Coordinates of C-alpha atoms in Angstrom, one line a residue:
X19 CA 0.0 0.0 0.0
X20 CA 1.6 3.1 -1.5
X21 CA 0.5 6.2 0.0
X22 CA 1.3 10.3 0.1
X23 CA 3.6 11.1 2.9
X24 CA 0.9 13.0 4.7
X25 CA -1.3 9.9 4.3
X26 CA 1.2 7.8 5.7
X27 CA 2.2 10.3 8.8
X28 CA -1.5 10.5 9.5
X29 CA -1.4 6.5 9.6
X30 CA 0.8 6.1 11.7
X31 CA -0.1 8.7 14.0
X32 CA -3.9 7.2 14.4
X33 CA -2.4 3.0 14.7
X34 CA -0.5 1.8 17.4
X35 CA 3.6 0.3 17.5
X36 CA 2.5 -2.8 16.0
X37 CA 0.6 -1.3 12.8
X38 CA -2.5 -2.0 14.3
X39 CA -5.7 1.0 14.7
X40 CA -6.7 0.7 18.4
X41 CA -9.3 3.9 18.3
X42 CA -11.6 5.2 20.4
X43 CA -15.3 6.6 18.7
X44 CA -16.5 9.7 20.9
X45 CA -18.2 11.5 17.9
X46 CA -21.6 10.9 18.5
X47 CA -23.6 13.9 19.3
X48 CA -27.3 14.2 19.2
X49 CA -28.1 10.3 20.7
X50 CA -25.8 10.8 23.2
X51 CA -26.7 14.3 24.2
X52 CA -30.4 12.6 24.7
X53 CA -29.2 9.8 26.5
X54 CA -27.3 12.4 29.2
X55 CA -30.7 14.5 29.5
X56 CA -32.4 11.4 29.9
X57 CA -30.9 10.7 33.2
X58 CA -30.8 14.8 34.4
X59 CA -33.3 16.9 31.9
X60 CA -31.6 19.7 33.1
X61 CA -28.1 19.3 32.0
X62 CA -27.2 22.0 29.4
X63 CA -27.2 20.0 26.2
X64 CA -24.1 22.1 24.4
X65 CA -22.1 21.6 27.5
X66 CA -22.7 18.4 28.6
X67 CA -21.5 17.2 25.4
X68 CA -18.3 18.7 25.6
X69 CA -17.9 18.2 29.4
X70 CA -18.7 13.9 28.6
X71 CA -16.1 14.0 25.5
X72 CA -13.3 15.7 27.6
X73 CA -13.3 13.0 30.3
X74 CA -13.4 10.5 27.7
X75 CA -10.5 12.1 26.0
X76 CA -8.0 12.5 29.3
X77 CA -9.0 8.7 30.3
X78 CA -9.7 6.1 27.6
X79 CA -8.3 8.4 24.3
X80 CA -4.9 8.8 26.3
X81 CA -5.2 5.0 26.3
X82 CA -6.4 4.1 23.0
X83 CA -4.2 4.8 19.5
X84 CA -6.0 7.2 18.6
X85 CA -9.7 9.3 19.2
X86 CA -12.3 10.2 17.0
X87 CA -14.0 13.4 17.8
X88 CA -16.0 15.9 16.2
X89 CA -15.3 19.4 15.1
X90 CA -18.8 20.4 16.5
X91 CA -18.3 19.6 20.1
X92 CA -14.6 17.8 20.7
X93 CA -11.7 20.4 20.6
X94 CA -12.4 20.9 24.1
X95 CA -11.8 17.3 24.4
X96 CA -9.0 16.9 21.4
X97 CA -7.0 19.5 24.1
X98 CA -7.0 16.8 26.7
X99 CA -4.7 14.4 24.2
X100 CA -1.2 13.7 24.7
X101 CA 1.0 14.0 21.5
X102 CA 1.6 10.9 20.7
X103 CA -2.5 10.3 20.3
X104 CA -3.9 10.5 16.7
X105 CA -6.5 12.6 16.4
X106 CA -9.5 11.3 13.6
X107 CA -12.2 14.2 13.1
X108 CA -15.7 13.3 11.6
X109 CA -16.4 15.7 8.8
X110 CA -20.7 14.4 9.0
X111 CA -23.4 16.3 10.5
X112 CA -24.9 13.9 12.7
X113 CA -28.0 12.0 11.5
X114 CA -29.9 12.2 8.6
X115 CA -32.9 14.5 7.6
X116 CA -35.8 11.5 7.7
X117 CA -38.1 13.6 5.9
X118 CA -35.9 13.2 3.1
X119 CA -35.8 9.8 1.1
X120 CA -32.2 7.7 1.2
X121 CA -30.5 9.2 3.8
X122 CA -28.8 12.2 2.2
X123 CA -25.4 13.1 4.0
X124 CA -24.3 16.5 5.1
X125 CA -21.2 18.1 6.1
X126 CA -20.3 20.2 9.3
X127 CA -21.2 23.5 8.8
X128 CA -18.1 25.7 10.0
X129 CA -14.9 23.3 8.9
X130 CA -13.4 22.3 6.3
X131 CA -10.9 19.7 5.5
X132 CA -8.0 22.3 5.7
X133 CA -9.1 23.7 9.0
X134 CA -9.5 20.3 10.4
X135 CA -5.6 19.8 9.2
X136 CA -4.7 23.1 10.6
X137 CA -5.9 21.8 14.2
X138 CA -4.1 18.9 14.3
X139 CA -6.2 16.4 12.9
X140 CA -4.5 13.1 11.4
X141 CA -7.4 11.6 9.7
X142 CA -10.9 12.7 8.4
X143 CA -13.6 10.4 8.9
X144 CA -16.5 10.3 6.9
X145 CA -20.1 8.8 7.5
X146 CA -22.7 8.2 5.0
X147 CA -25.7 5.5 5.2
X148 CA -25.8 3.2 1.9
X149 CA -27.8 0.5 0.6
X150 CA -26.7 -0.3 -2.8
X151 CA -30.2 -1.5 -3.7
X152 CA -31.4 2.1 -3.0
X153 CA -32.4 4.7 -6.2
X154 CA -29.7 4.7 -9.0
X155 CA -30.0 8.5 -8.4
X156 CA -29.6 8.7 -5.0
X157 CA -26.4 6.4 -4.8
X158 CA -25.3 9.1 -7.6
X159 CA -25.1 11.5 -5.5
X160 CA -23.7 9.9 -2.5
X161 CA -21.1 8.1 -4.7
X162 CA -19.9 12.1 -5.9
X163 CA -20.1 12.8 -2.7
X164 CA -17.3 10.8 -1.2
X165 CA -15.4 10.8 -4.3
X166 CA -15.6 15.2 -3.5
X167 CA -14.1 14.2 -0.2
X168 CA -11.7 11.9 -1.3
X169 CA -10.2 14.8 -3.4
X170 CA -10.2 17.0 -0.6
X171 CA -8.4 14.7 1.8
X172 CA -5.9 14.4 -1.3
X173 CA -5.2 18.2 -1.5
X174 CA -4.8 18.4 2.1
X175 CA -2.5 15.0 2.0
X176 CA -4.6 13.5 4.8
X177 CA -6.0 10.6 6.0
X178 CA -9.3 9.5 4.6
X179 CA -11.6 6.8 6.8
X180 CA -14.8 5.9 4.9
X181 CA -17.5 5.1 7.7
X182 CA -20.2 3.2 5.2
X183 CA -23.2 2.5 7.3
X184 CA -25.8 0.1 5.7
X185 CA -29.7 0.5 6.1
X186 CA -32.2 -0.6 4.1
X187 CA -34.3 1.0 1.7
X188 CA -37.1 -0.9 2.1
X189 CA -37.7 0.3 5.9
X190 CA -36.7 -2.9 7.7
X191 CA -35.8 -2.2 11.0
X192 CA -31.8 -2.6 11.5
X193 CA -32.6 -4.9 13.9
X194 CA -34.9 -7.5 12.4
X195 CA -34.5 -10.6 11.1
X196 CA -35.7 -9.3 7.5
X197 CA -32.8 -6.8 7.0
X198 CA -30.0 -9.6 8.7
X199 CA -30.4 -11.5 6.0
X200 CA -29.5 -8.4 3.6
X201 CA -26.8 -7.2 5.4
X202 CA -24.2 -9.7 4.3
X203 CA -24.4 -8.9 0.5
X204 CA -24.8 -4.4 1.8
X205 CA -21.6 -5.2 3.5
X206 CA -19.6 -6.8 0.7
X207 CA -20.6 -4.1 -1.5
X208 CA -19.1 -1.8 0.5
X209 CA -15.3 -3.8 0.8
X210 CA -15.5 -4.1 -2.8
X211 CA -16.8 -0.5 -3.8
X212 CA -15.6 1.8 -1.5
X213 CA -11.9 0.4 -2.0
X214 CA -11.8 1.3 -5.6
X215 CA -9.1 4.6 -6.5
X216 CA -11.6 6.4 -7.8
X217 CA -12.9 7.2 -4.0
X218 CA -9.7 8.2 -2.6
X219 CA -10.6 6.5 0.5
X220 CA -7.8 4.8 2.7
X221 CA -9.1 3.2 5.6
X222 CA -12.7 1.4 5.5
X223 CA -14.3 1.5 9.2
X224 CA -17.2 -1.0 8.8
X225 CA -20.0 -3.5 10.9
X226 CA -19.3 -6.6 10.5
X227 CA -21.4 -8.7 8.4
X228 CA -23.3 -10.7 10.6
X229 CA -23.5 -9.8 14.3
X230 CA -22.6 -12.7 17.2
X231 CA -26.3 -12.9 18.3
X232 CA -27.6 -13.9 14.9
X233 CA -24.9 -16.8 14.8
X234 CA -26.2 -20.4 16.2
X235 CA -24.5 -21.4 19.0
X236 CA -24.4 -17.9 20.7
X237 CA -27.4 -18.5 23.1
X238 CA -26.0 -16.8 25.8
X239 CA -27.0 -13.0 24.6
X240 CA -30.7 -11.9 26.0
X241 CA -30.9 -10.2 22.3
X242 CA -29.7 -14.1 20.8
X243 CA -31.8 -14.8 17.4
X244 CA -29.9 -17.2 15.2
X245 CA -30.1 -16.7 11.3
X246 CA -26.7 -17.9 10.6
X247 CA -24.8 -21.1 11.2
X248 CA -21.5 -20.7 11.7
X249 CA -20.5 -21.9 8.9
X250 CA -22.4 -19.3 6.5
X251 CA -21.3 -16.4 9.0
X252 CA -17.5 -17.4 8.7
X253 CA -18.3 -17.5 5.2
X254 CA -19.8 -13.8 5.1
X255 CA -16.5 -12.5 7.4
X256 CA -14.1 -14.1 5.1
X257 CA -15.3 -13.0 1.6
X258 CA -16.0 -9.5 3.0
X259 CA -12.4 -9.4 3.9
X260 CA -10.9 -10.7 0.9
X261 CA -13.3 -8.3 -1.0
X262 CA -11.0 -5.0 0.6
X263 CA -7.8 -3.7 -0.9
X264 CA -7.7 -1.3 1.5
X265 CA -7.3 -1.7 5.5
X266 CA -10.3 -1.7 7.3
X267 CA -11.3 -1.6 10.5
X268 CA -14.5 -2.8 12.4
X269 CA -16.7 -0.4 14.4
X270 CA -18.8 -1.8 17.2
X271 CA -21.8 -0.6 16.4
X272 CA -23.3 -0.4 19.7
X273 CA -23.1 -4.2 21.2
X274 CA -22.1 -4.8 24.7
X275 CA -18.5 -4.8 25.4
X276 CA -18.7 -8.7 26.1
X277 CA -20.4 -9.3 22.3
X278 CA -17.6 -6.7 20.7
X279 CA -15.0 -8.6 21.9
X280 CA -16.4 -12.1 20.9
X281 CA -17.8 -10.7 17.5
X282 CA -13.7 -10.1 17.1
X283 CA -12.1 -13.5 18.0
X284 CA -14.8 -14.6 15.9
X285 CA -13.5 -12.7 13.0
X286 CA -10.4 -13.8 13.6
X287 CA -11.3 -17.5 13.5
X288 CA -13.2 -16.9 10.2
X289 CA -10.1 -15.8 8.4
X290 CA -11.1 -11.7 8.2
X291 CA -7.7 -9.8 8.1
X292 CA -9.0 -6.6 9.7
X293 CA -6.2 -4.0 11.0
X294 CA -8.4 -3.1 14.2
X295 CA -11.2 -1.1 15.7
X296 CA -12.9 2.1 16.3
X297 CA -15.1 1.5 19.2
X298 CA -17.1 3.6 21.3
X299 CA -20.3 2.9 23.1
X300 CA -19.3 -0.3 23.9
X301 CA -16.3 1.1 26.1
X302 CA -18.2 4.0 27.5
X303 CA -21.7 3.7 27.1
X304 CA -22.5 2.7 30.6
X305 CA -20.6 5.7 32.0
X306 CA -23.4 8.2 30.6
X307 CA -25.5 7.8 34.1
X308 CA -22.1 8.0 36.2
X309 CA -21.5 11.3 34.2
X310 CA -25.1 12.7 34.5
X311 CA -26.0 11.9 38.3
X312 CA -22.5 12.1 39.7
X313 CA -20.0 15.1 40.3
X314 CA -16.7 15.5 37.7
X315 CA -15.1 13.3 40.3
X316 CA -17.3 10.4 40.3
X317 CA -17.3 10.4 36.8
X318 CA -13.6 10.0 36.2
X319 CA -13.6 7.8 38.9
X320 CA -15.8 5.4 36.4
X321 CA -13.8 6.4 33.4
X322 CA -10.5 5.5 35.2
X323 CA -12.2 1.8 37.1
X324 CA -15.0 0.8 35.3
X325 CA -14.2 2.3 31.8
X326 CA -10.0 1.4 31.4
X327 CA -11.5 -2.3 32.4
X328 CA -13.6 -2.0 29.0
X329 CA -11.1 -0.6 26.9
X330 CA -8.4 -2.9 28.0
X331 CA -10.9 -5.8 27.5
X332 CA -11.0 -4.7 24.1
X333 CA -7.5 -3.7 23.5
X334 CA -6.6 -7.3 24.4
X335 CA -9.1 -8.9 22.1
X336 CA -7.6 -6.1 19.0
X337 CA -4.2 -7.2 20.0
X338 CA -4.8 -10.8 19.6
X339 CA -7.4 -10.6 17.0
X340 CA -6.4 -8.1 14.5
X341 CA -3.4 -8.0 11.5
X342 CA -1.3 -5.5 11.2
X343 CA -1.7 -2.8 8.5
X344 CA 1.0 -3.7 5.7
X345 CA 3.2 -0.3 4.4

């Protein structure tokens, strides 16, 4: 893999000594700004945000190979870093505008790729929900889309991370039965697609093709609903993989910590050569209550107990699990 000396700085600054991306996902904005007023209604929503990402940042980020942030809500936290942390900054509005059909993305309103260089970003991340069965028109315009970013990330000479998030334009719900079955075949479309030169994209953050609790055998999850044998999962993991020729990493996609970290020695015995993870709610998702009912001191107290037990749990699956990114 061949790529600009920017590119390549901005790799290395977001993986860890062994080639391998061990990052941290604190870029969500709206869902977690509900969940924190769900717990105290009369937390500031603006500043709660930022307050949640900064203790994040000084505790698990300062731990991780690098943290993803965005531009909207996470310099605060992108402050709290130590050098040697890559920073990744999502370049995506959060959400989607649902009275629109398919999804459309949008960009951050007051950044662009230069300014996110200028601040010390080492990678851009980008988000955009696809189902390659959706309108020939509307996958038009969110194909020129990334390929607009691509460019940009290449006249900055910076790290482009292609978050492609699959939904389905039917309407299933992301969690039936119905679109599990489709997700395989999104999910391949995506390795194969989005790894073409035309995209510009060097690092693919994806979900994994079929989740742990729709795998027989894995009866032990309450949300357990087998589709797959493990045969055909092993199947979907492997192809997927082979389907890339660029690095990719798996996000977690909001499973518990235990299923993240089984979901990746699973992968691993399937044959998937991913090059590591972005995770996030998995790692902190349960601090959210500490943080809204509890004093700055409580919640790094949970950061520093109860979330470096998550990450590491994590970290040790990545380091066992995942290959290292080839130069």
């Amino acid at each position: 893999m061949t790529l600009s000396p920017g590119k390549q700085k901005g790799l290395q600054n977001i993986s860890n000594e062994d080639n391998i991306i061990f990052a941290t996902a604190m870029d969500q904005r709206g869902s977690l700004g509900k969940m924190i007023q769900s717990f105290d209604n009369s937390k500031n929503y603006d500043s709660s945000l930022r307050e949640f990402k900064k203790g994040v940042a000084k505790v698990l980020g300062n731990n991780s190979s690098s943290l993803l942030l965005d531009p909207e809500y996470g310099w605060d936290a992108a402050q709290q870093l130590n050098k040697d942390i890559g920073l990744i900054m999502a370049y995506e509005k959060t959400g989607y505008d649902s009275t629109e059909k398919g999804r459309l993305p949008n960009l951050v309103d007051f950044y662009a790729i230069q300014d996110l260089a200028e601040n010390g970003s080492s990678a851009i991340k980008l988000l955009i929900y696809y189902d390659h069965n959706e309108d020939k028109d509307i996958n038009r315009i969110k194909d020129t889309f990334i390929k607009r970013v691509g460019d940009e990330c290449k006249q900055n000479d910076i790290l482009f991370i292609l978050e492609p998030v699959s939904y389905s334009h039917k309407g299933y719900d992301a969690k039936s039965t119905a679109f599990a079955k489709e997700k395989p075949a999104i999910i391949e479309y995506f390795m194969e697609e989005f790894s073409k030169d035309k995209y510009g994209v060097d690092v693919l953050k994806v979900e994994v093709p079929v989740s742990i609790y729709n795998i027989e055998g894995y009866d032990m999850y309450d949300n357990y609903n087998p589709i797959f044998t493990e045969n055909e999962a092993k199947e979907y993991f492997k192809k997927c993989s082979n389907l890339s020729k660029v690095p990719y990493i798996y996000l977690s996609g909001g499973v518990t910590n235990e299923q993240f970290i089984q979901t990746l020695y699973f992968a691993k015995s399937a044959g998937a050569e991913f090059n590591g993870c972005l995770c996030g709610r998995a790692i902190w998702k349960e601090g959210i209550e500490s943080y809204a009912t509890q004093n700055w001191e409580g919640y790094l107290a949970w950061l520093n107990k109860k979330g470096l037990e998550n990450l590491n749990k994590v970290k040790e699956a990545v380091v066992n699990t995942a290959s290292p990114i080839r130069h």
